[in-house]
Each structure stands twice: as structure tokens, then as C-alpha cells.
Short mmCIF file of C-alpha atoms and ligand atoms in Angstrom, two decimals:
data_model
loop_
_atom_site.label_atom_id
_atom_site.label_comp_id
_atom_site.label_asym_id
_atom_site.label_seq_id
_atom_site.Cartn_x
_atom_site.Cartn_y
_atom_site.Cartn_z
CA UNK J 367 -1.89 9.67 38.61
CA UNK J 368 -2.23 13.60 38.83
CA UNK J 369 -5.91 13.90 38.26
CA UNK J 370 -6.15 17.11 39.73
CA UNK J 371 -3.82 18.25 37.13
CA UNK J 372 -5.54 20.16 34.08
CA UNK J 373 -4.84 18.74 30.78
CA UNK J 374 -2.35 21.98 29.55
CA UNK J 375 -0.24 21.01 32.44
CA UNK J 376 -0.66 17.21 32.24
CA UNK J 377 0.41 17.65 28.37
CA UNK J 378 3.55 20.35 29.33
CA UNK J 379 4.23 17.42 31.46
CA UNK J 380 4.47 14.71 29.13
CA UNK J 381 6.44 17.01 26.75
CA UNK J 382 8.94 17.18 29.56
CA UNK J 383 8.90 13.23 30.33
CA UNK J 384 9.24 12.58 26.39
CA UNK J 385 12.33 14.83 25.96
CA UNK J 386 13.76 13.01 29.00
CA UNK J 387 12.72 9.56 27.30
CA UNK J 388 14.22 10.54 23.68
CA UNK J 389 17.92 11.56 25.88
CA UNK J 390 17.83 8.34 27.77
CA UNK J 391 16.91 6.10 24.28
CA UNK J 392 19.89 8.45 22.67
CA UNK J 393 22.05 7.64 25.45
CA UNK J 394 21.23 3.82 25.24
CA UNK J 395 21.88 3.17 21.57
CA UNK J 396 25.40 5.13 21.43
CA UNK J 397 26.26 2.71 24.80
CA UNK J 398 25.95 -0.18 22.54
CA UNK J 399 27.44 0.96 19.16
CA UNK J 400 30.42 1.82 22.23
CA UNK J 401 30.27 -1.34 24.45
CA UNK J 402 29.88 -5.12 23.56
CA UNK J 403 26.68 -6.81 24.75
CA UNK J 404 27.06 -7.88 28.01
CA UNK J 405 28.91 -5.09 29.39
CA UNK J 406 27.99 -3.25 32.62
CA UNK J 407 27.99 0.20 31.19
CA UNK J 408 24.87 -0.50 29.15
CA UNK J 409 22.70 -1.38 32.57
CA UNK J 410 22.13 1.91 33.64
CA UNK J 411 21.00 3.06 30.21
CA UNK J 412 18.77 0.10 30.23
CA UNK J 413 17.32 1.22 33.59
CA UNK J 414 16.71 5.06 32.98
CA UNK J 415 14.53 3.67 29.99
CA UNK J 416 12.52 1.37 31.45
CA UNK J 417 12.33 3.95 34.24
CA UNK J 418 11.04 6.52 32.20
CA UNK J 419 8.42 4.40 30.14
CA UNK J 420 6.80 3.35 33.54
CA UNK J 421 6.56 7.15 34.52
CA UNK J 422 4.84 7.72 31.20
CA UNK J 423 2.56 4.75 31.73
CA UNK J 424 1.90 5.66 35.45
CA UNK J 425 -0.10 8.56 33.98
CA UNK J 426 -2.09 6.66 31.75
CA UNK J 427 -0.32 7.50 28.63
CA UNK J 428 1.71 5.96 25.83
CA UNK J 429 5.24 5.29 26.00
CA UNK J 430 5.48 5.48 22.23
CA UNK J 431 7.80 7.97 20.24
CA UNK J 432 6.41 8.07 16.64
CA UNK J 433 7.68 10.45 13.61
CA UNK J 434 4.81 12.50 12.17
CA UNK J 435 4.75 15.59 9.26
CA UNK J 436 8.70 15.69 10.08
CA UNK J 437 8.35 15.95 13.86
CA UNK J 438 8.85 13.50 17.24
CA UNK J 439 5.93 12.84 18.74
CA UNK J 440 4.94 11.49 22.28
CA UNK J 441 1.25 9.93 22.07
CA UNK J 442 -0.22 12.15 20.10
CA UNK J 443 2.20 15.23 21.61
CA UNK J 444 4.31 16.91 19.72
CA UNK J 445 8.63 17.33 21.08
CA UNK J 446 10.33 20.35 20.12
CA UNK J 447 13.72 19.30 21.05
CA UNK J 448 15.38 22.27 23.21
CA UNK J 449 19.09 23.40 22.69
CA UNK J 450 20.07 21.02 25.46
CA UNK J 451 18.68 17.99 23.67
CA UNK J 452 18.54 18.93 20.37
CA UNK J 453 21.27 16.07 19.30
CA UNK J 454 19.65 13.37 21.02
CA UNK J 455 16.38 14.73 18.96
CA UNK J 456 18.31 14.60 15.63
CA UNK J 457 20.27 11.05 16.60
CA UNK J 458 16.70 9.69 17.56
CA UNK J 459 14.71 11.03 14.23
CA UNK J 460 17.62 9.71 11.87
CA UNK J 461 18.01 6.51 13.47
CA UNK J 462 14.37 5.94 13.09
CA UNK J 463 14.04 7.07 9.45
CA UNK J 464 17.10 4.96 8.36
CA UNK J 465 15.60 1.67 9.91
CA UNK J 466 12.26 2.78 8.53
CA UNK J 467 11.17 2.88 11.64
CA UNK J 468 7.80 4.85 11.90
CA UNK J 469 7.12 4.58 15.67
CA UNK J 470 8.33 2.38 19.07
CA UNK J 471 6.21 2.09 21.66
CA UNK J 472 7.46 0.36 25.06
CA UNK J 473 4.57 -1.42 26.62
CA UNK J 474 4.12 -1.51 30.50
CA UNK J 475 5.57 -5.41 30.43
CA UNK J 476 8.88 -4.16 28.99
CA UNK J 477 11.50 -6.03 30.42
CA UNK J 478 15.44 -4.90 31.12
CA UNK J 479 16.88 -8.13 28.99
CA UNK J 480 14.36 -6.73 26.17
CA UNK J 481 15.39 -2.98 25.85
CA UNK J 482 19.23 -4.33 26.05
CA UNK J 483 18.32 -6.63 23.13
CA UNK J 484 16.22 -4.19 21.19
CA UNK J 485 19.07 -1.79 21.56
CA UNK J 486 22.29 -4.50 20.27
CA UNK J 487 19.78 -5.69 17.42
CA UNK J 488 19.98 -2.73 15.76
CA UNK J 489 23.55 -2.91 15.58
CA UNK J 490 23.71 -6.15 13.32
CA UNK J 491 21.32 -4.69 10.84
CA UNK J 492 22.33 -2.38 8.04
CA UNK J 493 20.22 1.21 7.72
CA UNK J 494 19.00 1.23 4.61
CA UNK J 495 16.25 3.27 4.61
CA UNK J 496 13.46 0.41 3.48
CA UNK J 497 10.58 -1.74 4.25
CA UNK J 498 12.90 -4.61 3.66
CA UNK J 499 15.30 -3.17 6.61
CA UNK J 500 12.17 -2.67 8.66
CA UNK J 501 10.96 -6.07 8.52
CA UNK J 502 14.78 -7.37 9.01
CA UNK J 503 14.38 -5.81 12.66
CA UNK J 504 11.03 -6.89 12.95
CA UNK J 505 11.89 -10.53 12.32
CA UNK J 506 15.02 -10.22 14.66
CA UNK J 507 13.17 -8.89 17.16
CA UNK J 508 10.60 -12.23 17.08
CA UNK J 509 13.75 -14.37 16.89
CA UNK J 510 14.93 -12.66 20.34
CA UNK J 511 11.70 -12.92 21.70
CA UNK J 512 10.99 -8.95 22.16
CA UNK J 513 7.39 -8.70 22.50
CA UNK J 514 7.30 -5.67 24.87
CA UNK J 515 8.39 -3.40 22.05
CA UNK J 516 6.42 -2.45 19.19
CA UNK J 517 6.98 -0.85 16.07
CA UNK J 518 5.66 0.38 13.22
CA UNK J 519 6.88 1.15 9.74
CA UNK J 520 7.87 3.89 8.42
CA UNK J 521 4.17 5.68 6.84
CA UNK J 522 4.84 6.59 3.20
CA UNK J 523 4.15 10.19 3.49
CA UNK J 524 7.16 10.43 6.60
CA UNK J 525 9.32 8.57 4.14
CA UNK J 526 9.23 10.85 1.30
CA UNK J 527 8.75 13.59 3.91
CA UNK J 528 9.75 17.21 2.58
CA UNK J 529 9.80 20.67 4.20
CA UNK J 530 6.92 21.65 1.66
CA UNK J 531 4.14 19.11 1.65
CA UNK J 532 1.68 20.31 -0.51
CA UNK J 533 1.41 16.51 -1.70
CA UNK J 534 0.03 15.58 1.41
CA UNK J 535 -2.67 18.51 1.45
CA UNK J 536 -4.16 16.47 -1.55
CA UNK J 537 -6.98 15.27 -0.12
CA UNK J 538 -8.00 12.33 -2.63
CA UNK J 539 -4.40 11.49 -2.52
CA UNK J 540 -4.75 11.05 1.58
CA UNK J 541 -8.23 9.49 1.29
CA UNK J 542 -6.58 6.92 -0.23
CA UNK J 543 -3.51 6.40 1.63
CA UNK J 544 -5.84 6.36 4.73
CA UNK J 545 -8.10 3.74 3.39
CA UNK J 546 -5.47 1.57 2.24
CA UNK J 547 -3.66 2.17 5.78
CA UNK J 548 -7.12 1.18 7.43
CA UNK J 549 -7.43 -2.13 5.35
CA UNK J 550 -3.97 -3.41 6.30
CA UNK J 551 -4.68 -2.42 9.71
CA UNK J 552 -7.60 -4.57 10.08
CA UNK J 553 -5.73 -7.19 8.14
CA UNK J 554 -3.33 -7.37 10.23
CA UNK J 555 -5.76 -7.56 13.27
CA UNK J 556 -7.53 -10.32 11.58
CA UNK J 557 -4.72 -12.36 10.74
CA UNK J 558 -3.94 -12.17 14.29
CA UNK J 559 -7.46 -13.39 15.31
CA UNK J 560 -7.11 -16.01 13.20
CA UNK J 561 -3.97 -17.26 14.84
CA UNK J 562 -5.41 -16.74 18.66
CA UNK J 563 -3.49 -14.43 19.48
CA UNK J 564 -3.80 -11.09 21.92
CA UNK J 565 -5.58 -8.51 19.79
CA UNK J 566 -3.96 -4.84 19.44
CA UNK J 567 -5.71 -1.98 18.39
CA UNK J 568 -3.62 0.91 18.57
CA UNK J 569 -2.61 0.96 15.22
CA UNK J 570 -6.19 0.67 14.14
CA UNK J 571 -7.53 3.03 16.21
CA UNK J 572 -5.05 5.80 14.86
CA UNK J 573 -6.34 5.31 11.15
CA UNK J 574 -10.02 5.39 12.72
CA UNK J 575 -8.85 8.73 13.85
CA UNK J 576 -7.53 9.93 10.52
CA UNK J 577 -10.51 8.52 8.91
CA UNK J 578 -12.77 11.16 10.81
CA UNK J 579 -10.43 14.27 10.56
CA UNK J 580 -10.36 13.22 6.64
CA UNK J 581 -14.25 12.61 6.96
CA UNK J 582 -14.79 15.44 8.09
CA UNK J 583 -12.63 17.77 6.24
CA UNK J 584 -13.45 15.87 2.83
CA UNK J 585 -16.24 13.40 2.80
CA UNK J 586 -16.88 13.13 -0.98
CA UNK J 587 -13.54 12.07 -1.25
CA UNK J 588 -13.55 9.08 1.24
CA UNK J 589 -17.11 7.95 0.50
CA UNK J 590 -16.24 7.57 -3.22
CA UNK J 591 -13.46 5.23 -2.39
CA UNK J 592 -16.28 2.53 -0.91
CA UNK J 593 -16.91 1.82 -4.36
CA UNK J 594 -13.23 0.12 -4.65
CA UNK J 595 -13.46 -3.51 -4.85
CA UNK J 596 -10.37 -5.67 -4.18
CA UNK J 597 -12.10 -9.27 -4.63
CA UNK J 598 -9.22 -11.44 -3.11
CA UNK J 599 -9.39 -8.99 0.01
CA UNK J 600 -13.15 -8.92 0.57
CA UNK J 601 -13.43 -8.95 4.45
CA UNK J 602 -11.01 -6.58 4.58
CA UNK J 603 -12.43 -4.39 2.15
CA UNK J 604 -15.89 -4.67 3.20
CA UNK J 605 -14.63 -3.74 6.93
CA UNK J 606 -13.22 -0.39 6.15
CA UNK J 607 -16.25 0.23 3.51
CA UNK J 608 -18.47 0.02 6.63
CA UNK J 609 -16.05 1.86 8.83
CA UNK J 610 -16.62 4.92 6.29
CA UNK J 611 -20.20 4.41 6.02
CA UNK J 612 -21.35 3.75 9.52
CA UNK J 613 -19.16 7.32 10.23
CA UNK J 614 -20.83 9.01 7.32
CA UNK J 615 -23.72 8.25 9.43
CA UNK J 616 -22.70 8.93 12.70
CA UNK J 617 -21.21 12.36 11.49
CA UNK J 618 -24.46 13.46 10.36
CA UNK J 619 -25.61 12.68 13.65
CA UNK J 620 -23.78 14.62 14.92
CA UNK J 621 -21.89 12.70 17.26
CA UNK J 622 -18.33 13.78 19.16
CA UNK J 623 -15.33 12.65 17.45
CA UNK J 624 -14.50 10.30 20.40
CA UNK J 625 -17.94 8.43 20.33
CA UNK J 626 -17.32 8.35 16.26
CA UNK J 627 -13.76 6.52 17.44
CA UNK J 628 -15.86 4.18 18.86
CA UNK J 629 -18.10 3.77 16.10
CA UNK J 630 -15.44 3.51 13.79
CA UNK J 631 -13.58 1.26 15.84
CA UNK J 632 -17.00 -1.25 16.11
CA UNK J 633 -17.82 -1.13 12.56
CA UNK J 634 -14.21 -1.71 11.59
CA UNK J 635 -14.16 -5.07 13.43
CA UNK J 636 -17.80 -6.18 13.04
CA UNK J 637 -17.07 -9.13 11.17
CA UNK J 638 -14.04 -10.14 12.95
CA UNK J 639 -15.34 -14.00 13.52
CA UNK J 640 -15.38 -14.49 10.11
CA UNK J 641 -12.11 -15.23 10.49
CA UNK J 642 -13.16 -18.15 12.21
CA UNK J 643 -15.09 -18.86 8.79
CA UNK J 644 -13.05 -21.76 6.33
CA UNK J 645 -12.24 -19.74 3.28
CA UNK J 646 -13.94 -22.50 1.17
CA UNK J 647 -17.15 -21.15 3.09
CA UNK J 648 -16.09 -17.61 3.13
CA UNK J 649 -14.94 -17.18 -0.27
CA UNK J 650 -17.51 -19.35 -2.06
CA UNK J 651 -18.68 -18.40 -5.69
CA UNK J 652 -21.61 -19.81 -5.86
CA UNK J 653 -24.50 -20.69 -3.21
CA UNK J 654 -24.40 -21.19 0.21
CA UNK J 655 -25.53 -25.01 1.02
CA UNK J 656 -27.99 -24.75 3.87
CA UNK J 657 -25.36 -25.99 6.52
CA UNK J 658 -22.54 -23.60 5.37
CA UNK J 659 -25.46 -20.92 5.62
CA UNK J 660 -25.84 -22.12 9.11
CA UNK J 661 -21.57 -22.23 9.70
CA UNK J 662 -21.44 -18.70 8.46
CA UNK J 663 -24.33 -17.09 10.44
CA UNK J 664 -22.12 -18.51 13.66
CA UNK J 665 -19.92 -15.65 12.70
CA UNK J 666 -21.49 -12.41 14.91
CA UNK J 667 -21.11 -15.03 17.80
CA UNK J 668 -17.43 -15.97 16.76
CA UNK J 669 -16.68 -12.59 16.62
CA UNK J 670 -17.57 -12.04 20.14
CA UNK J 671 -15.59 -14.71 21.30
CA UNK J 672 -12.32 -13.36 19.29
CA UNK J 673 -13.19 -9.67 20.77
CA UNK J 674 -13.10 -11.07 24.44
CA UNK J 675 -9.59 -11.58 23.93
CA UNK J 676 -9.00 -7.91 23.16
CA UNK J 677 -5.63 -6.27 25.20
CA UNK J 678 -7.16 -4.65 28.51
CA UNK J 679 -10.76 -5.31 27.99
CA UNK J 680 -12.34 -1.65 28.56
CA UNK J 681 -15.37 0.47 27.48
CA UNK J 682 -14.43 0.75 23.78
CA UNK J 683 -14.00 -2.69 24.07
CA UNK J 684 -17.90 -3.39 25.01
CA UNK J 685 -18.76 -1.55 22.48
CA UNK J 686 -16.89 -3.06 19.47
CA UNK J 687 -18.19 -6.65 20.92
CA UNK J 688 -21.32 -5.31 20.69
CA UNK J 689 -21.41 -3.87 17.84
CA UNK J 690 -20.14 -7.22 15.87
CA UNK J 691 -22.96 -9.02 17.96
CA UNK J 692 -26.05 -7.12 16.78
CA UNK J 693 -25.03 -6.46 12.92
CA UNK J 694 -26.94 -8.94 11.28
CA UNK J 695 -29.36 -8.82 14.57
CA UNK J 696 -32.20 -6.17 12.46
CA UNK J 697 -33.83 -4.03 14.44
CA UNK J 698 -36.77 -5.83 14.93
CA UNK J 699 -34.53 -8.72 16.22
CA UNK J 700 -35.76 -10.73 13.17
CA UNK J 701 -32.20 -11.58 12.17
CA UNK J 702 -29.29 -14.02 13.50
CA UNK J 703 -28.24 -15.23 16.07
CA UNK J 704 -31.20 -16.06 17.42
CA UNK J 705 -31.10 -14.46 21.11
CA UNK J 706 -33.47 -12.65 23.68
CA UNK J 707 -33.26 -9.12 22.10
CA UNK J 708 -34.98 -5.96 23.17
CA UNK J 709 -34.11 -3.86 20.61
CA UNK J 710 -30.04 -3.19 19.41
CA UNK J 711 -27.91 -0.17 19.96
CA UNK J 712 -27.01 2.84 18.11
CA UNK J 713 -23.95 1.30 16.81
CA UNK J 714 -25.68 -1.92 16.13
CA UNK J 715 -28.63 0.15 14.53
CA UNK J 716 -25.94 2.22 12.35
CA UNK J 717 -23.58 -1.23 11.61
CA UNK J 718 -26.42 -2.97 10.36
CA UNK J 719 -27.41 -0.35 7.98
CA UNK J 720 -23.66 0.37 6.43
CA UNK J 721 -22.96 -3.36 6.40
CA UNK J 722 -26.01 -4.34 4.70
CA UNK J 723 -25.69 -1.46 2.14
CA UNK J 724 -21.73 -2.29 1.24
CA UNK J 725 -22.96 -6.21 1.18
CA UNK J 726 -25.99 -5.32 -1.47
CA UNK J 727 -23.81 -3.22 -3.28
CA UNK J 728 -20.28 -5.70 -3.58
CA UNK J 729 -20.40 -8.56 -5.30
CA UNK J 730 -19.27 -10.97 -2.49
CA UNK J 731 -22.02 -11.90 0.42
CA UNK J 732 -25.36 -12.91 0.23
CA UNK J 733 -26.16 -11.97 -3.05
CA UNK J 734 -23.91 -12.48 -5.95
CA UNK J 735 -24.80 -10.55 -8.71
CA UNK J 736 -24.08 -7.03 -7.29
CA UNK J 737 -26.82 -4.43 -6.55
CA UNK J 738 -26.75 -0.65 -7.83
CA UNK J 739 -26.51 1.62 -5.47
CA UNK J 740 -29.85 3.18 -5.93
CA UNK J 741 -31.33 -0.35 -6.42
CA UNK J 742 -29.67 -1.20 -2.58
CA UNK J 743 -30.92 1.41 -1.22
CA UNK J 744 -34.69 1.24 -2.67
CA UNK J 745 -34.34 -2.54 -1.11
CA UNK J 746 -33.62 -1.09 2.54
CA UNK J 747 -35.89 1.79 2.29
CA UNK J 748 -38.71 -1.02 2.09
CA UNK J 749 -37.72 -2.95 5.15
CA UNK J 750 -37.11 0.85 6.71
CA UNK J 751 -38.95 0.68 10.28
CA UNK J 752 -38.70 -3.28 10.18
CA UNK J 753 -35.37 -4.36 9.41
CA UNK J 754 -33.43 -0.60 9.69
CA UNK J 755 -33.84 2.38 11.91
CA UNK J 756 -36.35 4.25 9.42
CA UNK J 757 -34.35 7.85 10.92
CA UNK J 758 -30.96 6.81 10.81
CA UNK J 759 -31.80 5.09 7.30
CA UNK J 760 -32.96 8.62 6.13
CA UNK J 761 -29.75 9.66 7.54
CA UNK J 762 -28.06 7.50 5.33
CA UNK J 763 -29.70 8.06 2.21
CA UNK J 764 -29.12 11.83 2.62
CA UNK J 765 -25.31 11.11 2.68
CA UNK J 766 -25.02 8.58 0.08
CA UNK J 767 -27.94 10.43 -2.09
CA UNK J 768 -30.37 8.54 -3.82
CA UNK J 769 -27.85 8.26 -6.45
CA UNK J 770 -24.74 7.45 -4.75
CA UNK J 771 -21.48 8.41 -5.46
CA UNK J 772 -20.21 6.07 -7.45
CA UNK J 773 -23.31 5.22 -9.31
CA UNK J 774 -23.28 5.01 -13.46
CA UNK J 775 -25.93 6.83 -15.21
CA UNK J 776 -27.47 7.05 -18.31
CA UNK J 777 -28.25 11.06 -18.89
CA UNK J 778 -30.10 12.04 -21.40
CA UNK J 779 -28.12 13.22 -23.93
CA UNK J 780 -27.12 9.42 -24.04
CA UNK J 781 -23.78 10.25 -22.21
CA UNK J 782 -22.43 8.20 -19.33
CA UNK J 783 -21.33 9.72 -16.32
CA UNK J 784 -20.47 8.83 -13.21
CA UNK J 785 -21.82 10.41 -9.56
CA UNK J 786 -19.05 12.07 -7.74
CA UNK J 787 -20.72 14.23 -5.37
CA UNK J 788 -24.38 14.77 -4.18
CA UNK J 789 -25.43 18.05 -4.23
CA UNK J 790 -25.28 19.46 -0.91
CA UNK J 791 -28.97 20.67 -0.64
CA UNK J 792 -31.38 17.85 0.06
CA UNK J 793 -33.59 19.10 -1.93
CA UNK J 794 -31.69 18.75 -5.26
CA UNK J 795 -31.01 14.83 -4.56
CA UNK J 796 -31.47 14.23 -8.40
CA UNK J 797 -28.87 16.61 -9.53
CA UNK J 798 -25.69 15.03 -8.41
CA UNK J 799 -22.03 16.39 -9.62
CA UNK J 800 -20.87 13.82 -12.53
CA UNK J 801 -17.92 12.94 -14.53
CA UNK J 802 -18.67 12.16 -18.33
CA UNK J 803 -17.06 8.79 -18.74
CA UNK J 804 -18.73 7.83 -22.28
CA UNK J 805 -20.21 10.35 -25.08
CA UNK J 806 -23.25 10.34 -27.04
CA UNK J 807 -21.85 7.65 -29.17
CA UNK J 808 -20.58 5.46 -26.31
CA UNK J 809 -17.16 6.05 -27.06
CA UNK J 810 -15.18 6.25 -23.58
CA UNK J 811 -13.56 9.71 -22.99
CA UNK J 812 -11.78 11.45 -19.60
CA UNK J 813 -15.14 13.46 -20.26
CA UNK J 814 -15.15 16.70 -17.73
CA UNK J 815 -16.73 16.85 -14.34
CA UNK J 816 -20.53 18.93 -14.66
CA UNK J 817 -22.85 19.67 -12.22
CA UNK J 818 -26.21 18.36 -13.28
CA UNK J 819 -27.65 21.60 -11.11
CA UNK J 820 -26.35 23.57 -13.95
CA UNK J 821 -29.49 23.98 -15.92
CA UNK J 822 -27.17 25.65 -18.83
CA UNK J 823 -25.56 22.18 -18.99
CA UNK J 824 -28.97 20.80 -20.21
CA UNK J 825 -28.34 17.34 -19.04
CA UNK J 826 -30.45 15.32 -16.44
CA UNK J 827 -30.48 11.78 -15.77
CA UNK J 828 -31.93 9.75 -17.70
CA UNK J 829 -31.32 6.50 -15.96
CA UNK J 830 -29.15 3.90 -13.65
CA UNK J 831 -27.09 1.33 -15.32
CA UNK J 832 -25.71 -1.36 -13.51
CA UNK J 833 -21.70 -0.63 -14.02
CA UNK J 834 -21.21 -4.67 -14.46
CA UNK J 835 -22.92 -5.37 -17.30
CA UNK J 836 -20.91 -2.33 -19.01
CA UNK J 837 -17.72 -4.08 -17.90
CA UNK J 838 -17.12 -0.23 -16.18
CA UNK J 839 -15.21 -0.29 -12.95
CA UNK J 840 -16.45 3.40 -11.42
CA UNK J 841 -14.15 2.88 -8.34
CA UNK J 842 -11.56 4.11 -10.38
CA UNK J 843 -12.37 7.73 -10.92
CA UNK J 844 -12.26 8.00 -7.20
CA UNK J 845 -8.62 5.77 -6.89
FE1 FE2 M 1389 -21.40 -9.81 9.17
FE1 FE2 M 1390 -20.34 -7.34 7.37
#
């Protein structure tokens, strides 16, 4: 495996073993636009591939080529294609971006017959740059039974991909690509669940990743977008709400981005049983009858069960199954399911708090009629040593601020506003940044952003309202 190798040489070597695996995948693809299928000259193609991918995966790494900010990457390495390779490099990046192809990974199982196939499928489909053309191969490659390779679509940024990306340095603009890329991530992992089938995290563990770089480079930004609601997606939603908050939290921990993967990863898939759940349960409007209280309190165990069937069972692993175990398990082991409990772990501790706040606060779970923010959090603070980690709930409240963004309030020159950003020093938690959403008069205007700090502004806050019952949807000054 090379362990004695340090990482700068380990990485120069990968670089080395990618170029070699973009030549071989060149050399492949013009054999069969050149030769039927079936014909001996394509076998030794097919070899060097499969060759190469099993070097890559002998050292522990990907064999996945993936386009990213207009470059080829291995893993998470960047090519730079060398005079020598440079047209494989081009051949490779154009190919992908006319299928809409976004990434191919070969998985350690890949098989001869499936490389062949992969590589004559692409033949019968037309390159029109589109999602439709992507899910054309996809749907081939089912049909031919080519589960060893996996792709992904084209991202939207690599599709509209240009030399200057200033677009892309908008940071509410990524927020939201990311958490939209997160919810159809665990969507897709869900559905997946649902069916029994082999869970795969890669995909999901890449937008955990970008969800902490853009965490910690912007946090207003992604915090505000927990107040979106998408009501037919509720799970979904829910699971990358808690995703943001349980990092919020573990951020201000201070915890190393790869434990915050972790964390990420755990909250992101805490309520994976309930995909065990009937929707008629899951998605009812009204109350829960006592026994489909009881069928949906099964689903921390469920979700253990689905989680044991996660791809190479490993350390991260452990931890997502046990976070999803202790989230409704309180810390004083006064919740469900009812098990021998000493006490829960961080993640557990941090889940619990994140899922219980996004629950209060949406109007799905538990209680119908949605909380305020402030209102949820005055709730939690009261069970705080009981029910919740009374530090780590501290924690919490000091990142969403006692009035959270996303909150409507009443100030009191009778204007509206809504909270986009707490004020950085704890001390000022009652002087929030706000966007004026409704004059004196309660006529709605695109009113300007102030910082209630700003003692020249003369405003304070005069009050919460609950955004409901003024038919106000706040998510979308953060959308
Ligand atoms: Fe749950
Ligand atoms: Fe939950």
C-alpha cells in the first residue's frame, strides 16, 4: 500500500497513475468508435483500464475522474495534462461534458465485459450536452447491467462553466446550489433505502464537504437557507436543515473538518428509517393515533437496520448508525427507543439538539402549528440539562441568536423586518442585522438591509411575530 510514503509523494503519485488512467480511457473509447463490438483490438484497452483502476484502488484511493472549476480531477487531485497527454486530456474533458457526464468512478468489482460495454454504449447515444442525454446513458447502462461504473451528472456550475467565474464566488448563490445538491443527495440515498438496496455515500459525503468549506467561509448564508420549507419534500428537507445545524454547532466547537464530515454525514442520515415509515403515517396532517405514534417512534431503530447495510461498513459508518440511534434518545435517556442507555454521544448530543430545533420550528413533525424560532428555542432552553446538553445548547443559541435568522419581527417603528444575521458579538444578541420587509403602514416593500446596532437607525425590536399568521414566507429573502 506504500504507507511509508508521505502524502506529497503519495499524491505526485496518484497524479501520475490518473494521467496514465485518462490515456488508457482515451485510448479505449477511440478503439470502439474504430472497431465493432466484439473485436479483439478492444481487449487490451479493456485490460490497461481495469489494470489501472485496481492500481488506484490498491492504494486506497478512488478510481474516479470527475470535472471540477474546468479541470480533471482524480479523487479530490487535480490533472494537469502534460504535452504528451494533453489530447487524451482534451478528448476525455469533451467527451464528458457532451454526455453531461460530471464524474465516472470504476469501483474495485469492475468487470472486463463492463468497461467494454460502458465504452460501445456511448457510441449509440447522441452528445447532446443535457440531463436528458445523461440519463439516456444512465438507463442504458442499467439495461446492460453495468453496476461497477458510476456516474454522476454533469453539476450546473461545470455546465455553464466559464474561464471567469465570478458567478460561482457568489456565495448565497452557492449556498444554495449546495443545499439543493445535499437534498437530492440524501434523496437519492433514501429512495435507495427504501428499495433495499446497497447504500452509497460518496456523493453525499462530497456535498457534506462543500457544506463545511461554505460553512465556514459564509455561515449566515447557509444557516438562513434552514428556514426554506419544501412541504412535499419534508424528510429530505428536514435532513439537510439538521446537517447545517448540527455543523453550525460542531464548528463552534471547534471540531476538525474531518470529524465535522462525520457529523455532517450522521446528522444527514439520522432519520433514514423513516423511510421504512408508510407515507400515510409519515405525511399525516393531522394527529398521530397512539399506534401510528408507536409505528413512527420504531424509526431510530429502522434506521439502524437500513445503515447496517451501508457499502464497506467502517468507522464513519458507526458513527452515522449511531448517531440516527440516539436522536430522539435525550440526554437523560428519557426519550425513545426505550434501551439501556448511559448517556449518548457527542453527535447524538448535537443531533438531538438540531433535529429537535428544525422539528419545533417546521411545520411537519410532532407539532403542527409551527414554532418561532425564538419561541423553539425558549422551549429547549427549559429542558436544557434534562433533555439537551445545557453547553452545547448554549452553543447553539449563540449561533442561531436568540432571534434567529430567519425570524419576523415587529420593531418599533411598526416596521417588519426580517433577521438576516446575528451580530457577531454575543453580547449584542438583541441587535440582529434585518431586512425591512413591511413599513410603518404594513405595506410590503424590498425595504433595505439595517443593522439594528446602528443606534442612528433608531429602531429596536419591538417584538416576534409568528411569520404564518402573516401569510410571510421569510425563507425567501435567503433563496
Ligand atoms: Fe427522527
Ligand atoms: Fe429528525
Amino acid at each position: 500500500m506504500g504507507s511509508e510514503m508521505r502524502p506529497e509523494q503519495l499524491d505526485r503519485e496518484m497524479i501520475r497513475i490518473g494521467k496514465v488512467l485518462v490515456t488508457h480511457l482515451f485510448v479505449l473509447l477511440k478503439t470502439a468508435q474504430n472497431y465493432n463490438e466484439g473485436h479483439s483490438a478492444i481487449q487490451a484497452p479493456i485490460a490497461n483500464v481495469i489494470n489501472t483502476a485496481r492500481e488506484i484502488h490498491r492504494r486506497n484511493e478512488e478510481a474516479s475522474l470527475r470535472l471540477k472549476g474546468g479541470y480533471l480531477l482524480l479523487g479530490e487531485l487535480r490533472l494537469k495534462p502534460d504535452a504528451a497527454g494533453f489530447d487524451a486530456f482534451m478528448f476525455l474533458m469533451g467527451m464528458m461534458k457532451r454526455f453531461f457526464i460530471g464524474s465516472i468512478n470504476f469501483t474495485p468489482a469492475v468487470s472486463a465485459g463492463e468497461v467494454g460495454a460502458f465504452a460501445y454504449l456511448l457510441k449509440e447515444i447522441e452528445p447532446v450536452p443535457s440531463p436528458q442525454t445523461y440519463q439516456k446513458i444512465v438507463d442504458r447502462m442499467q439495461q446492460r447491467m453495468i453496476v461497477n461504473i458510476e456516474l454522476e451528472a454533469l453539476s450546473e456550475e461545470e455546465a455553464f462553466e466559464r474561464s471567469d467565474s465570478t458567478d460561482i464566488k457568489d456565495s448565497k448563490a452557492t449556498s444554495r446550489r449546495i443545499y439543493f445538491q445535499t437534498m437530492s443527495a440524501v434523496s437519492e440515498v433514501m429512495d435507495n433505502a427504501k428499495m433495499g438496496q446497497t447504500l452509497r455515500l460518496r456523493k453525499s459525503k462530497r456535498v457534506v464537504q462543500s457544506m463545511i468549506d461554505q460553512l465556514l467561509a459564509a455561515e449566515t448564508n447557509l444557516v438562513g437557507l434552514t428556514t426554506i420549507r419544501c412541504h412535499d419534500e419534508y424528510t429530505y428537507n428536514h435532513s439537510v436543515n439538521v446537517c447545517i445545524l448540527s455543523l453550525a454547532i460542531g464548528q463552534r466547537l471547534g471540531l476538525s473538518k474531518p470529524k465535522l464530515c462525520e457529523l455532517g454525514m450522521a446528522a444527514l442520515f439520522h432519520d433514514i428509517g423513516k423511510s421504512e415509515i408508510p407515507l400515510e403515517v409519515l405525511n399525516k396532517p393531522s394527529q398521530f393515533t397512539p399506534e401510528e405514534w408507536e409505528t413512527m417512534q420504531k424509526h431510530p431503530l429502522l434506521g439502524v437496520k437500513k445503515l447496517m447495510r451501508l457499502k464497506g461498513l467502517d468507522a464513519l459508518s458507526a458513527r452515522i448508525i449511531t448517531g440516527a440511534f440516539e436522536h430522539h434518545l435525550n440526554c437523560d435517556c428519557s426519550g425513545y427507543p426505550k434501551v439501556p442507555c448511559k448517556g449518548l454521544s457527542l453527535f447524538g448530543r448535537i443531533i438531538g439538539i438540531a433535529d429537535c430545533y428544525d422539528g419545533l420550528t417546521s411545520s411537519r413533525v410532532y407539532s403542527r402549528v409551527p414554532y418561532s424560532p425564538d419561541k423553539a428555542l425558549r422551549f429547549m432552553l427549559a429542558k436544557a440539562g434534562k433533555a439537551y446538553d445545557p453547553v452545547l445548547l448554549k452553543l447553539f443559541v449563540n449561533c442561531v441568536g436568540i432571534y434567529p435568522i430567519g425570524t419576523l419581527l415587529i420593531l418599533n417603528t411598526r416596521e417588519l423586518a426580517v433577521v438576516m444575521e446575528n451580530n457577531p458579538d454575543p453580547q449584542k444578541w438583541n441587535v440582529p442585522r434585518v431586512r425591512i420587509i413591511a413599513d410603518g403602514s404594513g405595506n410590503e416593500i424590498e425595504g433595505d438591509l439595517a443593522d439594528l446596532a446602528d443606534p442612528a437607525g433608531g429602531r429596536s425590536v419591538a417584538g416576534v411575530l409568528d411569520p404564518n399568521q402573516y401569510g410571510i414566507d421569510t425563507s425567501r429573502y435567503f433563496v
